[in-house]
Structure formats: C-alpha cells, structure tokens
Amino acid sequence: MARKTGSHSEITGPKIRAEAQRLFARHGFAAVSMRQIAGAVGVQAGALYLYTPDKEALLFDLLKTHMDELIAAWHAEPGGGDAHARLERFVRFHIRFNLERAEAVFLSYMELRNLSPENFAVIEGLRKTYETELEAILKAGQDEGVFLIPDTKLATMAIIAMLTGVNTWFREGGRLSRATVADIYWDMVRKSVGA
Amino acid sequence: MARKTGSHSEITGPKIRAEAQRLFARHGFAAVSMRQIAGAVGVQAGALYLYTPDKEALLFDLLKTHMDELIAAWHAEPGGGDAHARLERFVRFHIRFNLERAEAVFLSYMELRNLSPENFAVIEGLRKTYETELEAILKAGQDEGVFLIPDTKLATMAIIAMLTGVNTWFREGGRLSRATVADIYWDMVRKSVGA
C-alpha cells in the first residue's frame, strides 16, 4: 500500500512542536496558551487538539523526544576503547549535543515541574538511563585503576552539571570556539576523576 | 526618637516575600497572580501594591536579595590562607549556602527571563561579582603555582555549575550527609584544578 503523504500529523506535527518549544522557552509553559501556539503555527486552536490532547501532553512530548534523541545520539557514537577514551567521548558529545539543542535543554530543566507525576517519572527514568551511561564509564575506569573517584554516583552528577552549564554562558562568536571549550572541559573532567 | 515598631512594611514585607518566593518556585512566575500572593499572605490585593509596584518588581526584589545575601555571606566567611585553603572554603560555602536556600536558588535560575532588561543587568552584575570572587582564588593559585588551569574563566563557570548542581539531586536524609557531599565535591574540584 502506498504511504499516505501529506497527512495532517506529518505536516503540522514538527511545526507545532517547534513553535511550542520556542514559545515555552521564551515565555514559560504557564504563560503560553494553546491559542498562541496555534497562531504561531498558522492553524485554528481546534486543529491543535487533533495533534495533542492538551498543553501538558505537548510539553511531555517535547521533553521525552529530547531525552530519546539524546540517548539515541549517544548510542550512535562510536563505541569501544578504554574508560579514558570513552569518558573523553562522553564529555565532547554532551557539550556538542546540548549546545546544538539549547532551547530543548533549557525547557528540560525549566518545565519539569509542569509535568504530571506519571510523565515526570518517565522523564526522570530517561535521565537516569543517560546518567547510568556515564556512571558505567566511571566505574569501568575505577575498576581498570585509571580513575580515582570517591563516589561514582556523585561524580556522574557533578560532571553532567558542569558540562550542561556550558549552555548557560556559551555565546557563538565569543572568545572561545566550541572545540576549545570542549578541550578545556575535558581537561578539567579528566583531572577531576584523577586521570 | 523611638524606632517605630509594627509598621506595615516591617510586618508584611518578609511575609510577602516568603509567600511570593514559595508560589513562584512552585507554579512559575507567569502562573502566579498578585491576588494569589495576597491571599497567601492574608491581605487584600490592594495592600500588596503598597509594598511593591508590580509582580516583576517583587521577583527582582527576591532575586536581588538572594544575590546580595550570597555575596555578604561569602564576605563574612573567615579570610586569609593560601589559594588552596580559600578554594576549599569557597566550595564548602557555596554548597552549604545554596542547599540552605534551595527555593531562592531555583527561582534565580528559572525566572531570569521574566526580569526587565534593566533588572536582568543588575542580577547579571551581581552574579559576575560573585564569580569574580572565585576567579580571583583560581588566578591566585595559578600565580602561586599550586593550580594548573587552562582557563580560569571557564574553570570558574565549571566549578559553580558543578557545585550548584548539588541542589538538583540532594535529598535530606538520603545516602550521604551534606558534610560528606561537600568532602567529595571538594576532592573533585581540587583535582580538576590540578591541586
């Protein structure tokens, strides 16, 4: 059977998500109405409800997609190597991916409180999955005797916070390129785990 | 002249600020009305406007007070010692102060976008002042030859992000005490600057 092209969700889905993300990031979830999102997309508010049951479902969709894509992108990175090489890859990957998705990252931190408890648990679970990827590298390095880490769980949280923090101050065309920033953060992370 | 006690601003000011902070942190600045804040305080909405010209001024007051108190508390810490000792003090101070003011810290990161450009610039300036305190320690350690830091500016941002990140995961009564968490973070920070 021929694939149906131009169906409603295929055409407007990405646009709705892009406009919702932009508006939520700029004004905050609570301050944005479904009517505003519809206006930005160029459809009637009623048409939005063909795509999503409500505004919270739209926010959850954005946050979940972001986490799914983050985890998939990390899995698509070349694997192998020792813990030292894998940690370097993680550091460079995390900075690069997050800088490319600055709006989604911002939303992911800002609007967690607006999710229902069930949806919050899903996002928390995905975060845990991602954190476990880093913690596995730290534990491997600990076992290989190349890292010296008092607590791999805390080191995981510390490293992720440090790396995600780049999003709060990095400006394109500023003093340092993304590559130089990644070099410097890798130097700090490497030392912080005693490698 | 005897100090006037029980004036309007002395009684309701702290209560208004406490309730506004609690409501903004829980629901988001945009979702909270002046009427709601007045209700939580137990006054008429009109009475709120005797204290603050509008909701944004109230938010600015909360964010500015938080930064002023952070900087004053840091200046009240015992001084002296070499860069190594001062960095350790900074790490332990930052974690302790931020955990004690979790709601204010959360607001400070979440609601910056709701400040007017003028008020935003004031908060940015205060953040810069605080960051400069840490950067001065890192530079001193670099000069003393005890730290090895490729870029003191980036190290400043990395360390602050790492330390503030404790607020996102720390739970009282969890696996680790505040003191143990501070010990572990100090270990990582120390190593990250090559000391």
Short mmCIF file of N, CA, C and O in Angstrom, two decimals, chain A residues 17-103:
data_model
loop_
_atom_site.label_atom_id
_atom_site.label_comp_id
_atom_site.label_asym_id
_atom_site.label_seq_id
_atom_site.Cartn_x
_atom_site.Cartn_y
_atom_site.Cartn_z
N ARG A 17 5.47 21.32 17.24
CA ARG A 17 6.48 21.07 18.25
C ARG A 17 7.53 22.19 18.28
O ARG A 17 7.94 22.65 19.34
N ALA A 18 7.93 22.63 17.10
CA ALA A 18 8.95 23.69 17.03
C ALA A 18 8.42 25.00 17.62
O ALA A 18 9.13 25.67 18.39
N GLU A 19 7.19 25.34 17.28
CA GLU A 19 6.62 26.61 17.78
C GLU A 19 6.34 26.53 19.28
O GLU A 19 6.57 27.49 20.02
N ALA A 20 5.86 25.37 19.72
CA ALA A 20 5.59 25.20 21.16
C ALA A 20 6.89 25.32 21.94
O ALA A 20 6.96 26.00 22.96
N GLN A 21 7.93 24.68 21.44
CA GLN A 21 9.22 24.73 22.13
C GLN A 21 9.74 26.17 22.22
O GLN A 21 10.20 26.62 23.27
N ARG A 22 9.65 26.87 21.10
CA ARG A 22 10.13 28.25 21.05
C ARG A 22 9.35 29.14 22.03
O ARG A 22 9.93 29.90 22.81
N LEU A 23 8.02 29.00 22.02
CA LEU A 23 7.18 29.84 22.89
C LEU A 23 7.35 29.47 24.36
O LEU A 23 7.45 30.35 25.22
N PHE A 24 7.39 28.18 24.68
CA PHE A 24 7.59 27.75 26.08
C PHE A 24 8.94 28.25 26.59
O PHE A 24 9.05 28.71 27.72
N ALA A 25 9.98 28.13 25.75
CA ALA A 25 11.32 28.52 26.19
C ALA A 25 11.38 30.03 26.42
O ALA A 25 12.02 30.50 27.35
N ARG A 26 10.68 30.78 25.57
CA ARG A 26 10.75 32.23 25.69
C ARG A 26 9.90 32.78 26.83
O ARG A 26 10.35 33.64 27.58
N HIS A 27 8.66 32.29 26.95
CA HIS A 27 7.73 32.89 27.91
C HIS A 27 7.42 32.03 29.12
O HIS A 27 6.82 32.50 30.08
N GLY A 28 7.80 30.76 29.05
CA GLY A 28 7.44 29.84 30.14
C GLY A 28 6.16 29.11 29.81
O GLY A 28 5.23 29.69 29.23
N PHE A 29 6.10 27.84 30.17
CA PHE A 29 4.96 26.98 29.87
C PHE A 29 3.64 27.60 30.31
O PHE A 29 2.66 27.64 29.56
N ALA A 30 3.61 28.10 31.55
CA ALA A 30 2.36 28.60 32.13
C ALA A 30 1.83 29.82 31.38
O ALA A 30 0.62 30.05 31.33
N ALA A 31 2.72 30.60 30.79
CA ALA A 31 2.31 31.86 30.18
C ALA A 31 1.85 31.69 28.73
O ALA A 31 1.35 32.64 28.13
N VAL A 32 2.01 30.50 28.17
CA VAL A 32 1.69 30.29 26.75
C VAL A 32 0.37 29.52 26.64
O VAL A 32 0.20 28.49 27.30
N SER A 33 -0.54 30.00 25.81
CA SER A 33 -1.82 29.32 25.62
C SER A 33 -1.79 28.47 24.35
O SER A 33 -0.98 28.71 23.45
N MET A 34 -2.68 27.48 24.29
CA MET A 34 -2.81 26.67 23.08
C MET A 34 -3.17 27.57 21.88
O MET A 34 -2.73 27.34 20.76
N ARG A 35 -3.96 28.59 22.15
CA ARG A 35 -4.35 29.53 21.10
C ARG A 35 -3.12 30.24 20.51
O ARG A 35 -3.02 30.41 19.29
N GLN A 36 -2.18 30.62 21.40
CA GLN A 36 -0.94 31.27 20.92
C GLN A 36 -0.13 30.33 20.05
O GLN A 36 0.43 30.75 19.04
N ILE A 37 -0.03 29.09 20.49
CA ILE A 37 0.74 28.11 19.72
C ILE A 37 0.09 27.92 18.36
O ILE A 37 0.77 27.94 17.32
N ALA A 38 -1.24 27.77 18.37
CA ALA A 38 -1.97 27.62 17.11
C ALA A 38 -1.71 28.81 16.19
O ALA A 38 -1.45 28.66 14.99
N GLY A 39 -1.74 30.00 16.77
CA GLY A 39 -1.49 31.22 15.99
C GLY A 39 -0.11 31.21 15.35
O GLY A 39 0.04 31.58 14.18
N ALA A 40 0.89 30.78 16.12
CA ALA A 40 2.26 30.74 15.61
C ALA A 40 2.40 29.70 14.49
O ALA A 40 3.17 29.89 13.54
N VAL A 41 1.64 28.61 14.61
CA VAL A 41 1.69 27.55 13.60
C VAL A 41 0.90 27.97 12.35
O VAL A 41 1.23 27.57 11.24
N GLY A 42 -0.12 28.79 12.58
CA GLY A 42 -0.97 29.20 11.47
C GLY A 42 -2.16 28.28 11.28
O GLY A 42 -2.62 28.08 10.16
N VAL A 43 -2.65 27.70 12.39
CA VAL A 43 -3.86 26.88 12.33
C VAL A 43 -4.85 27.36 13.39
O VAL A 43 -4.50 28.19 14.24
N GLN A 44 -6.08 26.87 13.35
CA GLN A 44 -7.06 27.18 14.39
C GLN A 44 -6.70 26.38 15.64
O GLN A 44 -6.13 25.29 15.55
N ALA A 45 -7.04 26.94 16.81
CA ALA A 45 -6.75 26.26 18.07
C ALA A 45 -7.32 24.84 18.07
O ALA A 45 -6.68 23.90 18.56
N GLY A 46 -8.50 24.67 17.47
CA GLY A 46 -9.12 23.34 17.43
C GLY A 46 -8.25 22.31 16.73
O GLY A 46 -8.23 21.14 17.11
N ALA A 47 -7.53 22.75 15.71
CA ALA A 47 -6.67 21.84 14.93
C ALA A 47 -5.54 21.28 15.79
O ALA A 47 -5.05 20.17 15.55
N LEU A 48 -5.14 22.06 16.78
CA LEU A 48 -4.05 21.63 17.67
C LEU A 48 -4.47 20.39 18.46
O LEU A 48 -3.64 19.52 18.73
N TYR A 49 -5.76 20.34 18.79
CA TYR A 49 -6.25 19.23 19.62
C TYR A 49 -6.40 17.94 18.82
O TYR A 49 -6.64 16.88 19.38
N LEU A 50 -6.26 18.02 17.50
CA LEU A 50 -6.19 16.80 16.69
C LEU A 50 -4.81 16.17 16.87
O LEU A 50 -4.62 14.98 16.68
N TYR A 51 -3.85 17.02 17.23
CA TYR A 51 -2.46 16.56 17.35
C TYR A 51 -2.12 16.15 18.76
O TYR A 51 -1.38 15.18 18.98
N THR A 52 -2.62 16.88 19.74
CA THR A 52 -2.26 16.63 21.14
C THR A 52 -3.48 16.84 22.04
O THR A 52 -4.26 17.75 21.80
N PRO A 53 -3.66 16.00 23.05
CA PRO A 53 -4.85 16.14 23.90
C PRO A 53 -4.85 17.44 24.71
O PRO A 53 -5.89 18.02 24.94
N ASP A 54 -3.68 17.91 25.12
CA ASP A 54 -3.62 19.16 25.89
C ASP A 54 -2.19 19.72 25.92
O ASP A 54 -1.27 19.11 25.38
N LYS A 55 -2.04 20.84 26.59
CA LYS A 55 -0.74 21.54 26.59
C LYS A 55 0.32 20.74 27.35
O LYS A 55 1.47 20.70 26.93
N GLU A 56 -0.08 20.07 28.40
CA GLU A 56 0.89 19.28 29.18
C GLU A 56 1.41 18.11 28.36
O GLU A 56 2.61 17.77 28.42
N ALA A 57 0.53 17.50 27.57
CA ALA A 57 0.95 16.39 26.71
C ALA A 57 1.97 16.87 25.67
O ALA A 57 2.91 16.15 25.30
N LEU A 58 1.78 18.10 25.23
CA LEU A 58 2.70 18.70 24.25
C LEU A 58 4.07 18.93 24.91
O LEU A 58 5.11 18.63 24.32
N LEU A 59 4.06 19.44 26.12
CA LEU A 59 5.32 19.65 26.86
C LEU A 59 6.02 18.31 27.09
O LEU A 59 7.23 18.19 26.85
N PHE A 60 5.28 17.32 27.53
CA PHE A 60 5.85 15.99 27.77
C PHE A 60 6.46 15.44 26.49
O PHE A 60 7.57 14.90 26.50
N ASP A 61 5.75 15.59 25.39
CA ASP A 61 6.23 15.13 24.09
C ASP A 61 7.59 15.78 23.77
O ASP A 61 8.53 15.12 23.34
N LEU A 62 7.70 17.08 24.03
CA LEU A 62 8.96 17.80 23.75
C LEU A 62 10.09 17.28 24.64
O LEU A 62 11.20 17.01 24.17
N LEU A 63 9.80 17.13 25.92
CA LEU A 63 10.84 16.70 26.87
C LEU A 63 11.26 15.25 26.61
O LEU A 63 12.44 14.91 26.68
N LYS A 64 10.27 14.41 26.31
CA LYS A 64 10.57 13.00 26.07
C LYS A 64 11.36 12.84 24.76
O LYS A 64 12.34 12.09 24.70
N THR A 65 10.95 13.54 23.74
CA THR A 65 11.67 13.47 22.45
C THR A 65 13.12 13.91 22.64
O THR A 65 14.04 13.29 22.10
N HIS A 66 13.31 14.98 23.42
CA HIS A 66 14.67 15.45 23.66
C HIS A 66 15.52 14.36 24.31
O HIS A 66 16.65 14.10 23.87
N MET A 67 15.00 13.73 25.34
CA MET A 67 15.76 12.68 26.03
C MET A 67 15.98 11.46 25.14
O MET A 67 17.07 10.89 25.14
N ASP A 68 14.95 11.07 24.39
CA ASP A 68 15.09 9.93 23.47
C ASP A 68 16.19 10.21 22.45
O ASP A 68 17.02 9.34 22.16
N GLU A 69 16.20 11.41 21.92
CA GLU A 69 17.20 11.76 20.90
C GLU A 69 18.60 11.85 21.50
O GLU A 69 19.58 11.47 20.86
N LEU A 70 18.68 12.36 22.72
CA LEU A 70 19.98 12.44 23.40
C LEU A 70 20.56 11.03 23.58
O LEU A 70 21.73 10.78 23.24
N ILE A 71 19.74 10.13 24.08
CA ILE A 71 20.21 8.76 24.34
C ILE A 71 20.55 8.05 23.02
O ILE A 71 21.58 7.37 22.91
N ALA A 72 19.70 8.24 22.01
CA ALA A 72 19.95 7.60 20.70
C ALA A 72 21.24 8.14 20.09
O ALA A 72 22.04 7.38 19.51
N ALA A 73 21.45 9.45 20.20
CA ALA A 73 22.66 10.05 19.63
C ALA A 73 23.91 9.53 20.34
O ALA A 73 24.94 9.28 19.70
N TRP A 74 23.81 9.36 21.66
CA TRP A 74 24.96 8.83 22.39
C TRP A 74 25.23 7.38 21.97
O TRP A 74 26.38 6.99 21.76
N HIS A 75 24.18 6.60 21.78
CA HIS A 75 24.37 5.21 21.35
C HIS A 75 24.92 5.14 19.93
O HIS A 75 25.55 4.16 19.55
N ALA A 76 24.68 6.17 19.15
CA ALA A 76 25.17 6.19 17.76
C ALA A 76 26.64 6.61 17.68
O ALA A 76 27.27 6.50 16.63
N GLU A 77 27.19 7.11 18.81
CA GLU A 77 28.61 7.48 18.83
C GLU A 77 29.45 6.20 18.68
O GLU A 77 29.03 5.14 19.12
N PRO A 78 30.64 6.30 18.10
CA PRO A 78 31.49 5.12 18.02
C PRO A 78 31.79 4.60 19.43
O PRO A 78 32.04 5.38 20.34
N GLY A 79 31.73 3.28 19.60
CA GLY A 79 31.98 2.69 20.93
C GLY A 79 33.42 2.22 21.06
O GLY A 79 34.29 2.61 20.29
N GLY A 80 33.64 1.38 22.05
CA GLY A 80 34.97 0.78 22.22
C GLY A 80 35.97 1.68 22.90
O GLY A 80 35.68 2.83 23.22
N GLY A 81 37.15 1.16 23.10
CA GLY A 81 38.21 1.91 23.77
C GLY A 81 38.15 1.71 25.28
O GLY A 81 37.20 1.13 25.80
N ASP A 82 39.16 2.21 25.96
CA ASP A 82 39.17 2.09 27.42
C ASP A 82 38.34 3.20 28.05
O ASP A 82 37.79 4.06 27.35
N ALA A 83 38.24 3.16 29.37
CA ALA A 83 37.39 4.12 30.08
C ALA A 83 37.82 5.57 29.82
O ALA A 83 36.98 6.46 29.70
N HIS A 84 39.11 5.77 29.74
CA HIS A 84 39.66 7.11 29.49
C HIS A 84 39.14 7.65 28.15
O HIS A 84 38.63 8.78 28.06
N ALA A 85 39.22 6.85 27.11
CA ALA A 85 38.76 7.24 25.77
C ALA A 85 37.25 7.44 25.75
O ALA A 85 36.73 8.37 25.11
N ARG A 86 36.55 6.55 26.46
CA ARG A 86 35.09 6.65 26.47
C ARG A 86 34.64 7.89 27.24
O ARG A 86 33.65 8.53 26.85
N LEU A 87 35.34 8.23 28.31
CA LEU A 87 34.97 9.44 29.07
C LEU A 87 35.21 10.69 28.22
O LEU A 87 34.38 11.60 28.20
N GLU A 88 36.31 10.71 27.51
CA GLU A 88 36.57 11.87 26.64
C GLU A 88 35.46 12.00 25.59
O GLU A 88 34.97 13.10 25.33
N ARG A 89 35.05 10.87 25.02
CA ARG A 89 33.96 10.90 24.03
C ARG A 89 32.68 11.42 24.64
O ARG A 89 31.97 12.21 24.03
N PHE A 90 32.39 10.98 25.87
CA PHE A 90 31.16 11.43 26.54
C PHE A 90 31.18 12.94 26.75
O PHE A 90 30.20 13.63 26.48
N VAL A 91 32.30 13.45 27.23
CA VAL A 91 32.41 14.89 27.52
C VAL A 91 32.19 15.71 26.25
O VAL A 91 31.39 16.66 26.23
N ARG A 92 32.87 15.32 25.18
CA ARG A 92 32.74 16.08 23.93
C ARG A 92 31.35 15.93 23.34
O ARG A 92 30.77 16.89 22.81
N PHE A 93 30.79 14.74 23.43
CA PHE A 93 29.43 14.50 22.92
C PHE A 93 28.42 15.35 23.67
O PHE A 93 27.58 16.03 23.08
N HIS A 94 28.48 15.32 25.01
CA HIS A 94 27.48 16.02 25.83
C HIS A 94 27.49 17.53 25.54
O HIS A 94 26.44 18.14 25.36
N ILE A 95 28.67 18.12 25.49
CA ILE A 95 28.76 19.56 25.22
C ILE A 95 28.21 19.87 23.83
O ILE A 95 27.41 20.79 23.66
N ARG A 96 28.63 19.08 22.85
CA ARG A 96 28.20 19.33 21.47
C ARG A 96 26.69 19.19 21.31
O ARG A 96 26.03 20.09 20.79
N PHE A 97 26.14 18.08 21.79
CA PHE A 97 24.71 17.82 21.63
C PHE A 97 23.88 18.89 22.33
O PHE A 97 22.90 19.40 21.78
N ASN A 98 24.27 19.24 23.54
CA ASN A 98 23.49 20.21 24.31
C ASN A 98 23.56 21.62 23.73
O ASN A 98 22.58 22.36 23.76
N LEU A 99 24.72 21.99 23.19
CA LEU A 99 24.81 23.32 22.57
C LEU A 99 23.94 23.38 21.31
O LEU A 99 23.36 24.41 21.00
N GLU A 100 23.85 22.25 20.61
CA GLU A 100 23.01 22.20 19.40
C GLU A 100 21.52 22.25 19.73
O GLU A 100 20.71 22.59 18.87
N ARG A 101 21.14 21.88 20.93
CA ARG A 101 19.72 21.82 21.32
C ARG A 101 19.45 22.74 22.50
O ARG A 101 18.74 22.35 23.43
N ALA A 102 20.03 23.91 22.50
CA ALA A 102 19.98 24.79 23.68
C ALA A 102 18.54 25.01 24.18
O ALA A 102 18.29 24.96 25.38
N GLU A 103 17.61 25.25 23.26
CA GLU A 103 16.23 25.53 23.66
C GLU A 103 15.60 24.31 24.35
O GLU A 103 14.92 24.45 25.37
#
